[in-house]
């Protein structure tokens, strides 16, 4: 035992609840937002029955809100994509729930299979598309809630891509 430090808690810590941090009702750190997304992803009863697939427009549903954050559920039929965009002042956590999505950034292309998560800061630019042959479902946590999704010209095309939805 380190004799320089004789601080010890005698007895049962659970008997002194005022020394414990209360569990937080809402996430407040990046790790907690990631954890919230993982918890929702693992609990299909929270979202599976809500998913719709719409071949004419991107489908999205606000699953939950909390102080300073929003949780969105999105579906992607094969071929649907977000266009190249950022998220204004929002940070986000993207979690693939079903299927596979492809994320394109200036750094390259990344396949995101079910269970994959991406955390991004304000100003992060990407394009998300379902390049696969099966529909995909994803969960998006935004902090603060998404208020704008500026579109960016594709590096391969001069025309601005029209947004399909205000979430991606
Ligand atoms: Fe996005």
JSON list of C-alpha atoms and ligand atoms in Angstrom, two decimals:
[
{"chain": "A", "resi": 1, "resn": "UNK", "atom": "CA", "xyz": [0.00, 0.00, 0.00]},
{"chain": "A", "resi": 2, "resn": "UNK", "atom": "CA", "xyz": [1.20, 3.49, -0.81]},
{"chain": "A", "resi": 3, "resn": "UNK", "atom": "CA", "xyz": [1.72, 5.15, 2.54]},
{"chain": "A", "resi": 4, "resn": "UNK", "atom": "CA", "xyz": [1.63, 8.60, 0.92]},
{"chain": "A", "resi": 5, "resn": "UNK", "atom": "CA", "xyz": [-2.00, 8.12, 0.19]},
{"chain": "A", "resi": 6, "resn": "UNK", "atom": "CA", "xyz": [-4.05, 6.79, 3.03]},
{"chain": "A", "resi": 7, "resn": "UNK", "atom": "CA", "xyz": [-7.38, 7.94, 1.68]},
{"chain": "A", "resi": 8, "resn": "UNK", "atom": "CA", "xyz": [-9.72, 5.01, 1.81]},
{"chain": "A", "resi": 9, "resn": "UNK", "atom": "CA", "xyz": [-13.43, 4.56, 1.84]},
{"chain": "A", "resi": 10, "resn": "UNK", "atom": "CA", "xyz": [-14.39, 2.48, 4.80]},
{"chain": "A", "resi": 11, "resn": "UNK", "atom": "CA", "xyz": [-17.51, 0.43, 4.46]},
{"chain": "A", "resi": 12, "resn": "UNK", "atom": "CA", "xyz": [-19.94, 0.02, 1.60]},
{"chain": "A", "resi": 13, "resn": "UNK", "atom": "CA", "xyz": [-19.83, 2.74, -1.06]},
{"chain": "A", "resi": 14, "resn": "UNK", "atom": "CA", "xyz": [-23.51, 2.12, -1.79]},
{"chain": "A", "resi": 15, "resn": "UNK", "atom": "CA", "xyz": [-24.29, 3.33, 1.71]},
{"chain": "A", "resi": 16, "resn": "UNK", "atom": "CA", "xyz": [-23.04, 6.79, 0.81]},
{"chain": "A", "resi": 17, "resn": "UNK", "atom": "CA", "xyz": [-24.98, 7.53, -2.39]},
{"chain": "A", "resi": 18, "resn": "UNK", "atom": "CA", "xyz": [-24.21, 11.23, -2.15]},
{"chain": "A", "resi": 19, "resn": "UNK", "atom": "CA", "xyz": [-20.64, 10.34, -3.14]},
{"chain": "A", "resi": 20, "resn": "UNK", "atom": "CA", "xyz": [-21.76, 8.69, -6.37]},
{"chain": "A", "resi": 21, "resn": "UNK", "atom": "CA", "xyz": [-22.47, 10.56, -9.58]},
{"chain": "A", "resi": 22, "resn": "UNK", "atom": "CA", "xyz": [-26.11, 10.21, -10.51]},
{"chain": "A", "resi": 23, "resn": "UNK", "atom": "CA", "xyz": [-26.70, 8.49, -13.85]},
{"chain": "A", "resi": 24, "resn": "UNK", "atom": "CA", "xyz": [-27.23, 11.06, -16.57]},
{"chain": "A", "resi": 25, "resn": "UNK", "atom": "CA", "xyz": [-30.63, 11.07, -18.20]},
{"chain": "A", "resi": 26, "resn": "UNK", "atom": "CA", "xyz": [-29.25, 12.43, -21.47]},
{"chain": "A", "resi": 27, "resn": "UNK", "atom": "CA", "xyz": [-25.93, 11.98, -23.25]},
{"chain": "A", "resi": 28, "resn": "UNK", "atom": "CA", "xyz": [-23.50, 14.89, -23.07]},
{"chain": "A", "resi": 29, "resn": "UNK", "atom": "CA", "xyz": [-20.18, 13.56, -24.37]},
{"chain": "A", "resi": 30, "resn": "UNK", "atom": "CA", "xyz": [-19.14, 12.05, -27.69]},
{"chain": "A", "resi": 31, "resn": "UNK", "atom": "CA", "xyz": [-18.77, 8.67, -26.01]},
{"chain": "A", "resi": 32, "resn": "UNK", "atom": "CA", "xyz": [-22.26, 8.95, -24.53]},
{"chain": "A", "resi": 33, "resn": "UNK", "atom": "CA", "xyz": [-23.80, 9.90, -27.90]},
{"chain": "A", "resi": 34, "resn": "UNK", "atom": "CA", "xyz": [-22.05, 6.92, -29.47]},
{"chain": "A", "resi": 35, "resn": "UNK", "atom": "CA", "xyz": [-23.32, 4.78, -26.64]},
{"chain": "A", "resi": 36, "resn": "UNK", "atom": "CA", "xyz": [-26.87, 6.04, -27.09]},
{"chain": "A", "resi": 37, "resn": "UNK", "atom": "CA", "xyz": [-26.73, 5.13, -30.79]},
{"chain": "A", "resi": 38, "resn": "UNK", "atom": "CA", "xyz": [-25.37, 1.68, -30.00]},
{"chain": "A", "resi": 39, "resn": "UNK", "atom": "CA", "xyz": [-28.07, 1.09, -27.41]},
{"chain": "A", "resi": 40, "resn": "UNK", "atom": "CA", "xyz": [-30.82, 2.05, -29.85]},
{"chain": "A", "resi": 41, "resn": "UNK", "atom": "CA", "xyz": [-29.20, -0.04, -32.60]},
{"chain": "A", "resi": 42, "resn": "UNK", "atom": "CA", "xyz": [-29.22, -3.08, -30.33]},
{"chain": "A", "resi": 43, "resn": "UNK", "atom": "CA", "xyz": [-32.88, -2.63, -29.39]},
{"chain": "A", "resi": 44, "resn": "UNK", "atom": "CA", "xyz": [-34.73, -3.30, -32.63]},
{"chain": "A", "resi": 45, "resn": "UNK", "atom": "CA", "xyz": [-38.10, -2.92, -30.90]},
{"chain": "A", "resi": 46, "resn": "UNK", "atom": "CA", "xyz": [-37.40, 0.83, -30.73]},
{"chain": "A", "resi": 47, "resn": "UNK", "atom": "CA", "xyz": [-37.10, 1.32, -34.47]},
{"chain": "A", "resi": 48, "resn": "UNK", "atom": "CA", "xyz": [-37.66, -1.70, -36.73]},
{"chain": "A", "resi": 49, "resn": "UNK", "atom": "CA", "xyz": [-41.45, -1.31, -36.92]},
{"chain": "A", "resi": 50, "resn": "UNK", "atom": "CA", "xyz": [-41.12, 2.37, -37.87]},
{"chain": "A", "resi": 51, "resn": "UNK", "atom": "CA", "xyz": [-38.95, 1.89, -40.94]},
{"chain": "A", "resi": 52, "resn": "UNK", "atom": "CA", "xyz": [-40.51, 2.68, -44.30]},
{"chain": "A", "resi": 53, "resn": "UNK", "atom": "CA", "xyz": [-38.94, 2.45, -47.73]},
{"chain": "A", "resi": 54, "resn": "UNK", "atom": "CA", "xyz": [-39.84, 5.06, -50.29]},
{"chain": "A", "resi": 55, "resn": "UNK", "atom": "CA", "xyz": [-38.45, 4.75, -53.80]},
{"chain": "A", "resi": 56, "resn": "UNK", "atom": "CA", "xyz": [-39.50, 8.29, -54.73]},
{"chain": "A", "resi": 57, "resn": "UNK", "atom": "CA", "xyz": [-37.88, 10.24, -51.90]},
{"chain": "A", "resi": 58, "resn": "UNK", "atom": "CA", "xyz": [-35.56, 9.60, -49.01]},
{"chain": "A", "resi": 59, "resn": "UNK", "atom": "CA", "xyz": [-37.51, 8.49, -45.96]},
{"chain": "A", "resi": 60, "resn": "UNK", "atom": "CA", "xyz": [-36.64, 9.81, -42.51]},
{"chain": "A", "resi": 61, "resn": "UNK", "atom": "CA", "xyz": [-38.29, 9.88, -39.11]},
{"chain": "A", "resi": 62, "resn": "UNK", "atom": "CA", "xyz": [-37.34, 11.74, -35.96]},
{"chain": "A", "resi": 63, "resn": "UNK", "atom": "CA", "xyz": [-37.03, 8.99, -33.40]},
{"chain": "A", "resi": 64, "resn": "UNK", "atom": "CA", "xyz": [-36.15, 10.95, -30.31]},
{"chain": "A", "resi": 65, "resn": "UNK", "atom": "CA", "xyz": [-35.24, 14.40, -29.10]},
{"chain": "A", "resi": 66, "resn": "UNK", "atom": "CA", "xyz": [-33.43, 15.52, -25.99]},
{"chain": "A", "resi": 67, "resn": "UNK", "atom": "CA", "xyz": [-31.90, 18.71, -24.70]},
{"chain": "A", "resi": 68, "resn": "UNK", "atom": "CA", "xyz": [-29.66, 19.86, -27.54]},
{"chain": "A", "resi": 69, "resn": "UNK", "atom": "CA", "xyz": [-29.83, 16.73, -29.65]},
{"chain": "A", "resi": 70, "resn": "UNK", "atom": "CA", "xyz": [-32.02, 14.81, -32.09]},
{"chain": "A", "resi": 71, "resn": "UNK", "atom": "CA", "xyz": [-32.06, 11.19, -33.20]},
{"chain": "A", "resi": 72, "resn": "UNK", "atom": "CA", "xyz": [-33.22, 10.39, -36.74]},
{"chain": "A", "resi": 73, "resn": "UNK", "atom": "CA", "xyz": [-34.03, 7.11, -38.42]},
{"chain": "A", "resi": 74, "resn": "UNK", "atom": "CA", "xyz": [-33.39, 6.95, -42.18]},
{"chain": "A", "resi": 75, "resn": "UNK", "atom": "CA", "xyz": [-33.97, 4.36, -44.86]},
{"chain": "A", "resi": 76, "resn": "UNK", "atom": "CA", "xyz": [-32.14, 4.05, -48.17]},
{"chain": "A", "resi": 77, "resn": "UNK", "atom": "CA", "xyz": [-33.37, 1.96, -51.06]},
{"chain": "A", "resi": 78, "resn": "UNK", "atom": "CA", "xyz": [-30.66, 0.88, -53.51]},
{"chain": "A", "resi": 79, "resn": "UNK", "atom": "CA", "xyz": [-29.39, 3.86, -55.44]},
{"chain": "A", "resi": 80, "resn": "UNK", "atom": "CA", "xyz": [-30.60, 6.52, -53.01]},
{"chain": "A", "resi": 81, "resn": "UNK", "atom": "CA", "xyz": [-28.02, 8.96, -51.71]},
{"chain": "A", "resi": 82, "resn": "UNK", "atom": "CA", "xyz": [-27.66, 12.17, -49.76]},
{"chain": "A", "resi": 83, "resn": "UNK", "atom": "CA", "xyz": [-25.64, 14.24, -52.15]},
{"chain": "A", "resi": 84, "resn": "UNK", "atom": "CA", "xyz": [-22.45, 15.87, -50.91]},
{"chain": "A", "resi": 85, "resn": "UNK", "atom": "CA", "xyz": [-23.19, 17.95, -47.83]},
{"chain": "A", "resi": 86, "resn": "UNK", "atom": "CA", "xyz": [-22.11, 19.15, -44.43]},
{"chain": "A", "resi": 87, "resn": "UNK", "atom": "CA", "xyz": [-24.21, 19.50, -41.27]},
{"chain": "A", "resi": 88, "resn": "UNK", "atom": "CA", "xyz": [-23.94, 23.19, -40.48]},
{"chain": "A", "resi": 89, "resn": "UNK", "atom": "CA", "xyz": [-23.01, 23.69, -36.83]},
{"chain": "A", "resi": 90, "resn": "UNK", "atom": "CA", "xyz": [-24.01, 20.15, -35.84]},
{"chain": "A", "resi": 91, "resn": "UNK", "atom": "CA", "xyz": [-21.82, 17.27, -34.81]},
{"chain": "A", "resi": 92, "resn": "UNK", "atom": "CA", "xyz": [-23.13, 13.81, -35.48]},
{"chain": "A", "resi": 93, "resn": "UNK", "atom": "CA", "xyz": [-22.95, 10.09, -35.04]},
{"chain": "A", "resi": 94, "resn": "UNK", "atom": "CA", "xyz": [-23.96, 7.94, -38.01]},
{"chain": "A", "resi": 95, "resn": "UNK", "atom": "CA", "xyz": [-24.73, 4.30, -37.23]},
{"chain": "A", "resi": 96, "resn": "UNK", "atom": "CA", "xyz": [-25.71, 1.72, -39.85]},
{"chain": "A", "resi": 97, "resn": "UNK", "atom": "CA", "xyz": [-28.52, -0.47, -38.54]},
{"chain": "A", "resi": 98, "resn": "UNK", "atom": "CA", "xyz": [-29.18, -2.68, -41.56]},
{"chain": "A", "resi": 99, "resn": "UNK", "atom": "CA", "xyz": [-27.61, -3.15, -44.96]},
{"chain": "A", "resi": 100, "resn": "UNK", "atom": "CA", "xyz": [-24.48, -1.40, -46.18]},
{"chain": "A", "resi": 101, "resn": "UNK", "atom": "CA", "xyz": [-23.96, 2.27, -46.96]},
{"chain": "A", "resi": 102, "resn": "UNK", "atom": "CA", "xyz": [-21.08, 3.86, -48.81]},
{"chain": "A", "resi": 103, "resn": "UNK", "atom": "CA", "xyz": [-19.57, 7.07, -47.49]},
{"chain": "A", "resi": 104, "resn": "UNK", "atom": "CA", "xyz": [-17.56, 9.25, -49.85]},
{"chain": "A", "resi": 105, "resn": "UNK", "atom": "CA", "xyz": [-15.31, 12.02, -48.62]},
{"chain": "A", "resi": 106, "resn": "UNK", "atom": "CA", "xyz": [-12.37, 13.89, -50.09]},
{"chain": "A", "resi": 107, "resn": "UNK", "atom": "CA", "xyz": [-10.20, 11.25, -48.44]},
{"chain": "A", "resi": 108, "resn": "UNK", "atom": "CA", "xyz": [-11.81, 8.34, -50.19]},
{"chain": "A", "resi": 109, "resn": "UNK", "atom": "CA", "xyz": [-14.65, 5.85, -50.11]},
{"chain": "A", "resi": 110, "resn": "UNK", "atom": "CA", "xyz": [-15.63, 3.70, -47.17]},
{"chain": "A", "resi": 111, "resn": "UNK", "atom": "CA", "xyz": [-18.18, 0.89, -46.98]},
{"chain": "A", "resi": 112, "resn": "UNK", "atom": "CA", "xyz": [-20.21, 1.02, -43.77]},
{"chain": "A", "resi": 113, "resn": "UNK", "atom": "CA", "xyz": [-21.76, -2.32, -42.90]},
{"chain": "A", "resi": 114, "resn": "UNK", "atom": "CA", "xyz": [-24.40, -2.83, -40.23]},
{"chain": "A", "resi": 115, "resn": "UNK", "atom": "CA", "xyz": [-22.93, -1.87, -36.87]},
{"chain": "A", "resi": 116, "resn": "UNK", "atom": "CA", "xyz": [-20.48, 0.64, -38.35]},
{"chain": "A", "resi": 117, "resn": "UNK", "atom": "CA", "xyz": [-20.39, 4.05, -36.73]},
{"chain": "A", "resi": 118, "resn": "UNK", "atom": "CA", "xyz": [-18.95, 7.35, -37.90]},
{"chain": "A", "resi": 119, "resn": "UNK", "atom": "CA", "xyz": [-18.52, 10.36, -35.64]},
{"chain": "A", "resi": 120, "resn": "UNK", "atom": "CA", "xyz": [-18.15, 13.75, -37.29]},
{"chain": "A", "resi": 121, "resn": "UNK", "atom": "CA", "xyz": [-17.55, 17.31, -36.19]},
{"chain": "A", "resi": 122, "resn": "UNK", "atom": "CA", "xyz": [-19.15, 20.49, -37.54]},
{"chain": "A", "resi": 123, "resn": "UNK", "atom": "CA", "xyz": [-17.99, 21.21, -41.07]},
{"chain": "A", "resi": 124, "resn": "UNK", "atom": "CA", "xyz": [-17.42, 17.57, -41.99]},
{"chain": "A", "resi": 125, "resn": "UNK", "atom": "CA", "xyz": [-18.30, 17.04, -45.66]},
{"chain": "A", "resi": 126, "resn": "UNK", "atom": "CA", "xyz": [-19.45, 13.70, -46.99]},
{"chain": "A", "resi": 127, "resn": "UNK", "atom": "CA", "xyz": [-21.84, 11.95, -49.30]},
{"chain": "A", "resi": 128, "resn": "UNK", "atom": "CA", "xyz": [-23.70, 8.85, -48.23]},
{"chain": "A", "resi": 129, "resn": "UNK", "atom": "CA", "xyz": [-25.25, 6.50, -50.76]},
{"chain": "A", "resi": 130, "resn": "UNK", "atom": "CA", "xyz": [-26.71, 3.04, -50.85]},
{"chain": "A", "resi": 131, "resn": "UNK", "atom": "CA", "xyz": [-24.60, 1.41, -53.54]},
{"chain": "A", "resi": 132, "resn": "UNK", "atom": "CA", "xyz": [-25.74, -2.06, -52.55]},
{"chain": "A", "resi": 133, "resn": "UNK", "atom": "CA", "xyz": [-28.58, -4.18, -53.89]},
{"chain": "A", "resi": 134, "resn": "UNK", "atom": "CA", "xyz": [-30.45, -4.35, -50.57]},
{"chain": "A", "resi": 135, "resn": "UNK", "atom": "CA", "xyz": [-32.18, -1.54, -48.65]},
{"chain": "A", "resi": 136, "resn": "UNK", "atom": "CA", "xyz": [-30.31, 0.01, -45.77]},
{"chain": "A", "resi": 137, "resn": "UNK", "atom": "CA", "xyz": [-31.36, 1.65, -42.49]},
{"chain": "A", "resi": 138, "resn": "UNK", "atom": "CA", "xyz": [-29.29, 4.12, -40.51]},
{"chain": "A", "resi": 139, "resn": "UNK", "atom": "CA", "xyz": [-29.50, 6.08, -37.28]},
{"chain": "A", "resi": 140, "resn": "UNK", "atom": "CA", "xyz": [-28.24, 9.66, -37.02]},
{"chain": "A", "resi": 141, "resn": "UNK", "atom": "CA", "xyz": [-27.67, 11.59, -33.81]},
{"chain": "A", "resi": 142, "resn": "UNK", "atom": "CA", "xyz": [-27.11, 15.32, -34.25]},
{"chain": "A", "resi": 143, "resn": "UNK", "atom": "CA", "xyz": [-25.87, 17.72, -31.58]},
{"chain": "A", "resi": 144, "resn": "UNK", "atom": "CA", "xyz": [-27.23, 20.31, -31.76]},
{"chain": "A", "resi": 145, "resn": "UNK", "atom": "CA", "xyz": [-30.23, 19.22, -33.78]},
{"chain": "A", "resi": 146, "resn": "UNK", "atom": "CA", "xyz": [-29.76, 19.53, -37.52]},
{"chain": "A", "resi": 147, "resn": "UNK", "atom": "CA", "xyz": [-30.98, 22.94, -38.68]},
{"chain": "A", "resi": 148, "resn": "UNK", "atom": "CA", "xyz": [-29.20, 23.11, -42.01]},
{"chain": "A", "resi": 149, "resn": "UNK", "atom": "CA", "xyz": [-27.54, 20.72, -44.40]},
{"chain": "A", "resi": 150, "resn": "UNK", "atom": "CA", "xyz": [-25.61, 22.81, -46.94]},
{"chain": "A", "resi": 151, "resn": "UNK", "atom": "CA", "xyz": [-25.06, 20.98, -50.18]},
{"chain": "A", "resi": 152, "resn": "UNK", "atom": "CA", "xyz": [-21.64, 20.97, -51.84]},
{"chain": "A", "resi": 153, "resn": "UNK", "atom": "CA", "xyz": [-20.83, 20.67, -55.49]},
{"chain": "A", "resi": 154, "resn": "UNK", "atom": "CA", "xyz": [-19.56, 17.24, -56.38]},
{"chain": "A", "resi": 155, "resn": "UNK", "atom": "CA", "xyz": [-15.83, 17.28, -57.15]},
{"chain": "A", "resi": 156, "resn": "UNK", "atom": "CA", "xyz": [-16.74, 15.42, -60.34]},
{"chain": "A", "resi": 157, "resn": "UNK", "atom": "CA", "xyz": [-19.62, 17.63, -61.38]},
{"chain": "A", "resi": 158, "resn": "UNK", "atom": "CA", "xyz": [-20.28, 21.36, -61.56]},
{"chain": "A", "resi": 159, "resn": "UNK", "atom": "CA", "xyz": [-23.96, 21.12, -60.78]},
{"chain": "A", "resi": 160, "resn": "UNK", "atom": "CA", "xyz": [-25.08, 21.25, -57.15]},
{"chain": "A", "resi": 161, "resn": "UNK", "atom": "CA", "xyz": [-26.81, 18.12, -56.06]},
{"chain": "A", "resi": 162, "resn": "UNK", "atom": "CA", "xyz": [-30.35, 18.61, -54.88]},
{"chain": "A", "resi": 163, "resn": "UNK", "atom": "CA", "xyz": [-30.89, 17.43, -51.31]},
{"chain": "A", "resi": 164, "resn": "UNK", "atom": "CA", "xyz": [-33.26, 14.51, -50.88]},
{"chain": "A", "resi": 165, "resn": "UNK", "atom": "CA", "xyz": [-33.84, 15.11, -47.21]},
{"chain": "A", "resi": 166, "resn": "UNK", "atom": "CA", "xyz": [-32.67, 17.25, -44.35]},
{"chain": "A", "resi": 167, "resn": "UNK", "atom": "CA", "xyz": [-30.83, 14.40, -42.74]},
{"chain": "A", "resi": 168, "resn": "UNK", "atom": "CA", "xyz": [-27.88, 12.26, -43.66]},
{"chain": "B", "resi": 1, "resn": "LIG", "atom": "FE1", "xyz": [-24.39, 13.63, -43.35]}
]
